[in-house]
PDB file of C-alpha atoms in Angstrom:
ATOM      1  CA  MET A  85       0.130  -0.201  -0.021  1.00  0.00           C
ATOM      2  CA  LYS A  86       1.356   3.554  -0.960  1.00  0.00           C
ATOM      3  CA  GLU A  87      -0.661   6.654  -0.173  1.00  0.00           C
ATOM      4  CA  SER A  88       0.130  10.257  -0.209  1.00  0.00           C
ATOM      5  CA  TYR A  89      -0.751  12.903   2.208  1.00  0.00           C
ATOM      6  CA  ASN A  90      -1.234  16.608   1.682  1.00  0.00           C
ATOM      7  CA  SER A  91      -2.168  18.635   4.578  1.00  0.00           C
ATOM      8  CA  LEU A  92      -4.302  21.645   4.199  1.00  0.00           C
ATOM      9  CA  LYS A  93      -2.960  23.064   7.441  1.00  0.00           C
ATOM     10  CA  ALA A  94       0.848  22.600   6.922  1.00  0.00           C
ATOM     11  CA  PRO A  95       2.917  24.912   4.728  1.00  0.00           C
ATOM     12  CA  GLU A  96       2.643  24.456   0.983  1.00  0.00           C
ATOM     13  CA  ALA A  97       5.368  22.565  -0.520  1.00  0.00           C
ATOM     14  CA  VAL A  98       8.208  24.555  -2.124  1.00  0.00           C
ATOM     15  CA  GLY A  99       8.508  21.645  -4.883  1.00  0.00           C
ATOM     16  CA  HIS A 100       6.681  18.806  -6.349  1.00  0.00           C
ATOM     17  CA  TYR A 101       6.156  16.228  -3.432  1.00  0.00           C
ATOM     18  CA  PRO A 102       3.449  15.498  -0.992  1.00  0.00           C
ATOM     19  CA  HIS A 103       3.966  16.353   2.595  1.00  0.00           C
ATOM     20  CA  ALA A 104       3.954  12.687   3.618  1.00  0.00           C
ATOM     21  CA  LYS A 105       3.855   9.118   1.937  1.00  0.00           C
ATOM     22  CA  GLN A 106       2.724   6.001   3.674  1.00  0.00           C
ATOM     23  CA  VAL A 107       4.395   2.640   2.729  1.00  0.00           C
ATOM     24  CA  GLY A 108       3.059  -0.193   4.643  1.00  0.00           C
ATOM     25  CA  GLU A 109       2.941   0.577   8.213  1.00  0.00           C
ATOM     26  CA  PHE A 110       5.434   3.579   7.903  1.00  0.00           C
ATOM     27  CA  ILE A 111       4.833   7.356   7.154  1.00  0.00           C
ATOM     28  CA  PHE A 112       7.700   9.242   5.447  1.00  0.00           C
ATOM     29  CA  LEU A 113       7.493  12.994   5.807  1.00  0.00           C
ATOM     30  CA  SER A 114       9.116  15.025   3.210  1.00  0.00           C
ATOM     31  CA  GLY A 115      11.464  17.812   4.629  1.00  0.00           C
ATOM     32  CA  VAL A 116       9.680  20.069   6.909  1.00  0.00           C
ATOM     33  CA  GLY A 117      10.544  23.624   7.764  1.00  0.00           C
ATOM     34  CA  PRO A 118       9.387  26.486   9.879  1.00  0.00           C
ATOM     35  CA  ARG A 119       7.123  28.327   7.305  1.00  0.00           C
ATOM     36  CA  LYS A 120       3.320  28.925   7.838  1.00  0.00           C
ATOM     37  CA  ARG A 121       0.720  28.080   5.455  1.00  0.00           C
ATOM     38  CA  GLY A 122      -0.503  30.779   3.358  1.00  0.00           C
ATOM     39  CA  SER A 123       2.574  33.067   4.143  1.00  0.00           C
ATOM     40  CA  LYS A 124       5.969  33.624   2.661  1.00  0.00           C
ATOM     41  CA  ASP A 125       7.093  35.059   6.084  1.00  0.00           C
ATOM     42  CA  ILE A 126       9.265  32.535   7.948  1.00  0.00           C
ATOM     43  CA  PRO A 127       8.985  32.377  11.797  1.00  0.00           C
ATOM     44  CA  GLY A 128      12.099  33.490  13.568  1.00  0.00           C
ATOM     45  CA  ILE A 129      13.810  35.216  10.546  1.00  0.00           C
ATOM     46  CA  GLU A 130      14.079  39.052  10.210  1.00  0.00           C
ATOM     47  CA  MET A 131      14.902  39.814   6.398  1.00  0.00           C
ATOM     48  CA  ASP A 132      16.407  43.185   5.138  1.00  0.00           C
ATOM     49  CA  LYS A 133      14.895  45.333   2.414  1.00  0.00           C
ATOM     50  CA  ASP A 134      17.009  43.442  -0.122  1.00  0.00           C
ATOM     51  CA  GLY A 135      15.334  39.973   0.866  1.00  0.00           C
ATOM     52  CA  LYS A 136      18.609  38.805   2.628  1.00  0.00           C
ATOM     53  CA  VAL A 137      18.290  37.217   6.295  1.00  0.00           C
ATOM     54  CA  LYS A 138      19.211  40.049   8.698  1.00  0.00           C
ATOM     55  CA  SER A 139      18.903  37.876  11.795  1.00  0.00           C
ATOM     56  CA  TYR A 140      17.370  34.511  12.753  1.00  0.00           C
ATOM     57  CA  CYS A 141      16.140  32.766  16.094  1.00  0.00           C
ATOM     58  CA  ILE A 142      16.923  29.076  15.833  1.00  0.00           C
ATOM     59  CA  LYS A 143      14.315  28.517  18.713  1.00  0.00           C
ATOM     60  CA  THR A 144      11.475  30.117  16.978  1.00  0.00           C
ATOM     61  CA  GLN A 145      12.270  28.109  13.811  1.00  0.00           C
ATOM     62  CA  CYS A 146      12.650  24.838  15.702  1.00  0.00           C
ATOM     63  CA  LEU A 147       9.318  25.191  17.552  1.00  0.00           C
ATOM     64  CA  SER A 148       7.450  26.019  14.336  1.00  0.00           C
ATOM     65  CA  VAL A 149       9.110  23.146  12.602  1.00  0.00           C
ATOM     66  CA  PHE A 150       7.937  20.867  15.459  1.00  0.00           C
ATOM     67  CA  GLU A 151       4.499  22.354  15.068  1.00  0.00           C
ATOM     68  CA  ASN A 152       4.432  21.517  11.236  1.00  0.00           C
ATOM     69  CA  VAL A 153       5.685  17.930  11.830  1.00  0.00           C
ATOM     70  CA  LYS A 154       2.861  17.472  14.482  1.00  0.00           C
ATOM     71  CA  ILE A 155       0.271  18.881  11.904  1.00  0.00           C
ATOM     72  CA  ILE A 156       1.465  16.581   9.103  1.00  0.00           C
ATOM     73  CA  LEU A 157       1.580  13.642  11.204  1.00  0.00           C
ATOM     74  CA  ASN A 158      -1.983  14.039  12.487  1.00  0.00           C
ATOM     75  CA  ASP A 159      -3.295  14.703   9.059  1.00  0.00           C
ATOM     76  CA  SER A 160      -1.498  11.388   8.069  1.00  0.00           C
ATOM     77  CA  GLY A 161      -3.234   9.274  10.778  1.00  0.00           C
ATOM     78  CA  CYS A 162      -0.245   9.392  13.268  1.00  0.00           C
ATOM     79  CA  GLY A 163       1.034  11.284  16.273  1.00  0.00           C
ATOM     80  CA  TRP A 164       4.225  12.630  17.498  1.00  0.00           C
ATOM     81  CA  GLU A 165       4.793   9.470  19.618  1.00  0.00           C
ATOM     82  CA  ASP A 166       4.900   7.482  16.477  1.00  0.00           C
ATOM     83  CA  ILE A 167       8.070   8.922  15.383  1.00  0.00           C
ATOM     84  CA  VAL A 168      10.816   6.392  15.003  1.00  0.00           C
ATOM     85  CA  ASP A 169      13.525   8.281  12.972  1.00  0.00           C
ATOM     86  CA  VAL A 170      14.603  11.912  12.529  1.00  0.00           C
ATOM     87  CA  THR A 171      17.049  13.500  10.201  1.00  0.00           C
ATOM     88  CA  VAL A 172      17.919  17.075  11.111  1.00  0.00           C
ATOM     89  CA  PHE A 173      19.405  19.541   8.726  1.00  0.00           C
ATOM     90  CA  LEU A 174      20.919  22.608  10.186  1.00  0.00           C
ATOM     91  CA  THR A 175      22.672  25.351   8.279  1.00  0.00           C
ATOM     92  CA  ASN A 176      24.940  26.506  11.270  1.00  0.00           C
ATOM     93  CA  MET A 177      25.705  23.626  13.452  1.00  0.00           C
ATOM     94  CA  LYS A 178      28.087  25.418  15.804  1.00  0.00           C
ATOM     95  CA  ALA A 179      25.576  28.072  16.580  1.00  0.00           C
ATOM     96  CA  ASP A 180      22.336  26.228  16.387  1.00  0.00           C
ATOM     97  CA  PHE A 181      23.033  22.771  17.632  1.00  0.00           C
ATOM     98  CA  LYS A 182      22.949  23.208  21.362  1.00  0.00           C
ATOM     99  CA  VAL A 183      19.571  25.133  21.280  1.00  0.00           C
ATOM    100  CA  PHE A 184      18.082  22.582  18.969  1.00  0.00           C
ATOM    101  CA  ASN A 185      19.462  19.661  21.085  1.00  0.00           C
ATOM    102  CA  GLU A 186      17.842  21.215  24.175  1.00  0.00           C
ATOM    103  CA  LEU A 187      14.569  21.716  22.442  1.00  0.00           C
ATOM    104  CA  TYR A 188      14.788  18.110  21.115  1.00  0.00           C
ATOM    105  CA  LYS A 189      15.055  16.978  24.547  1.00  0.00           C
ATOM    106  CA  GLU A 190      11.960  18.510  25.648  1.00  0.00           C
ATOM    107  CA  TYR A 191       9.853  17.468  22.841  1.00  0.00           C
ATOM    108  CA  PHE A 192      10.936  13.893  22.345  1.00  0.00           C
ATOM    109  CA  LYS A 193      10.911  11.546  25.300  1.00  0.00           C
ATOM    110  CA  VAL A 194      12.386   8.098  25.992  1.00  0.00           C
ATOM    111  CA  PRO A 195      12.606   6.012  24.114  1.00  0.00           C
ATOM    112  CA  PHE A 196      14.083   8.437  21.705  1.00  0.00           C
ATOM    113  CA  PRO A 197      13.799   7.853  17.981  1.00  0.00           C
ATOM    114  CA  THR A 198      16.894   7.590  16.081  1.00  0.00           C
ATOM    115  CA  ARG A 199      18.656  10.657  14.937  1.00  0.00           C
ATOM    116  CA  THR A 200      21.151  12.113  12.635  1.00  0.00           C
ATOM    117  CA  THR A 201      21.955  15.772  12.531  1.00  0.00           C
ATOM    118  CA  ILE A 202      23.787  17.150   9.322  1.00  0.00           C
ATOM    119  CA  GLU A 203      25.124  20.608   8.774  1.00  0.00           C
ATOM    120  CA  VAL A 204      24.296  21.893   5.120  1.00  0.00           C
ATOM    121  CA  LEU A 205      25.242  24.975   3.335  1.00  0.00           C
ATOM    122  CA  SER A 206      21.637  26.039   2.460  1.00  0.00           C
ATOM    123  CA  LEU A 207      18.188  24.876   2.311  1.00  0.00           C
ATOM    124  CA  PRO A 208      15.577  25.550  -0.459  1.00  0.00           C
ATOM    125  CA  THR A 209      14.150  28.826   1.306  1.00  0.00           C
ATOM    126  CA  PRO A 210      16.142  31.198   3.852  1.00  0.00           C
ATOM    127  CA  ILE A 211      15.615  28.674   6.765  1.00  0.00           C
ATOM    128  CA  SER A 212      18.041  27.389   9.363  1.00  0.00           C
ATOM    129  CA  ILE A 213      16.725  24.145   9.992  1.00  0.00           C
ATOM    130  CA  GLU A 214      14.633  21.302   8.281  1.00  0.00           C
ATOM    131  CA  LEU A 215      13.418  17.869   9.390  1.00  0.00           C
ATOM    132  CA  LYS A 216      13.094  14.571   7.717  1.00  0.00           C
ATOM    133  CA  VAL A 217      10.788  12.299   9.934  1.00  0.00           C
ATOM    134  CA  VAL A 218       9.693   8.656   9.647  1.00  0.00           C
ATOM    135  CA  ALA A 219       6.748   7.361  11.817  1.00  0.00           C
ATOM    136  CA  HIS A 220       5.239   3.997  12.567  1.00  0.00           C
ATOM    137  CA  LYS A 221       1.669   3.964  11.894  1.00  0.00           C
ATOM    138  CA  LYS A 222      -0.100   1.532  14.137  1.00  0.00           C
ATOM    139  CA  ARG A 223      -2.830  -0.550  12.621  1.00  0.00           C
ATOM    140  CA  CYS A 224      -6.045  -0.540  14.269  1.00  0.00           C
TER     141      CYS A 224
END
């Protein structure tokens, strides 16, 4: 069984992909950033008049990403507690990892999902974090 999910509450995709896809008992989320549906503004980012990032708050972005992941999971028939694997993409590991890791510890509980954190040069929009999530959808 393969089924795609597109949430009407999560931010619009910036490319040609669904928010999530179910294969068997697993839900695979496409990369999730901090944007909000219906807005080009990015929570936690201040832009200058030329459209360049002036400053950003990684905590605000993390919280927004977590909320977006929850929305997509719920609309896919899963919950936060169903997450089994997380891949984290940060654009500034040295500056942002500590804050991200503390927030992660607050939101994820034992037994923690597996996790990989990668520093990348940039992401498709001027965001500082993106999560790639896999969840196990329990059968009724």
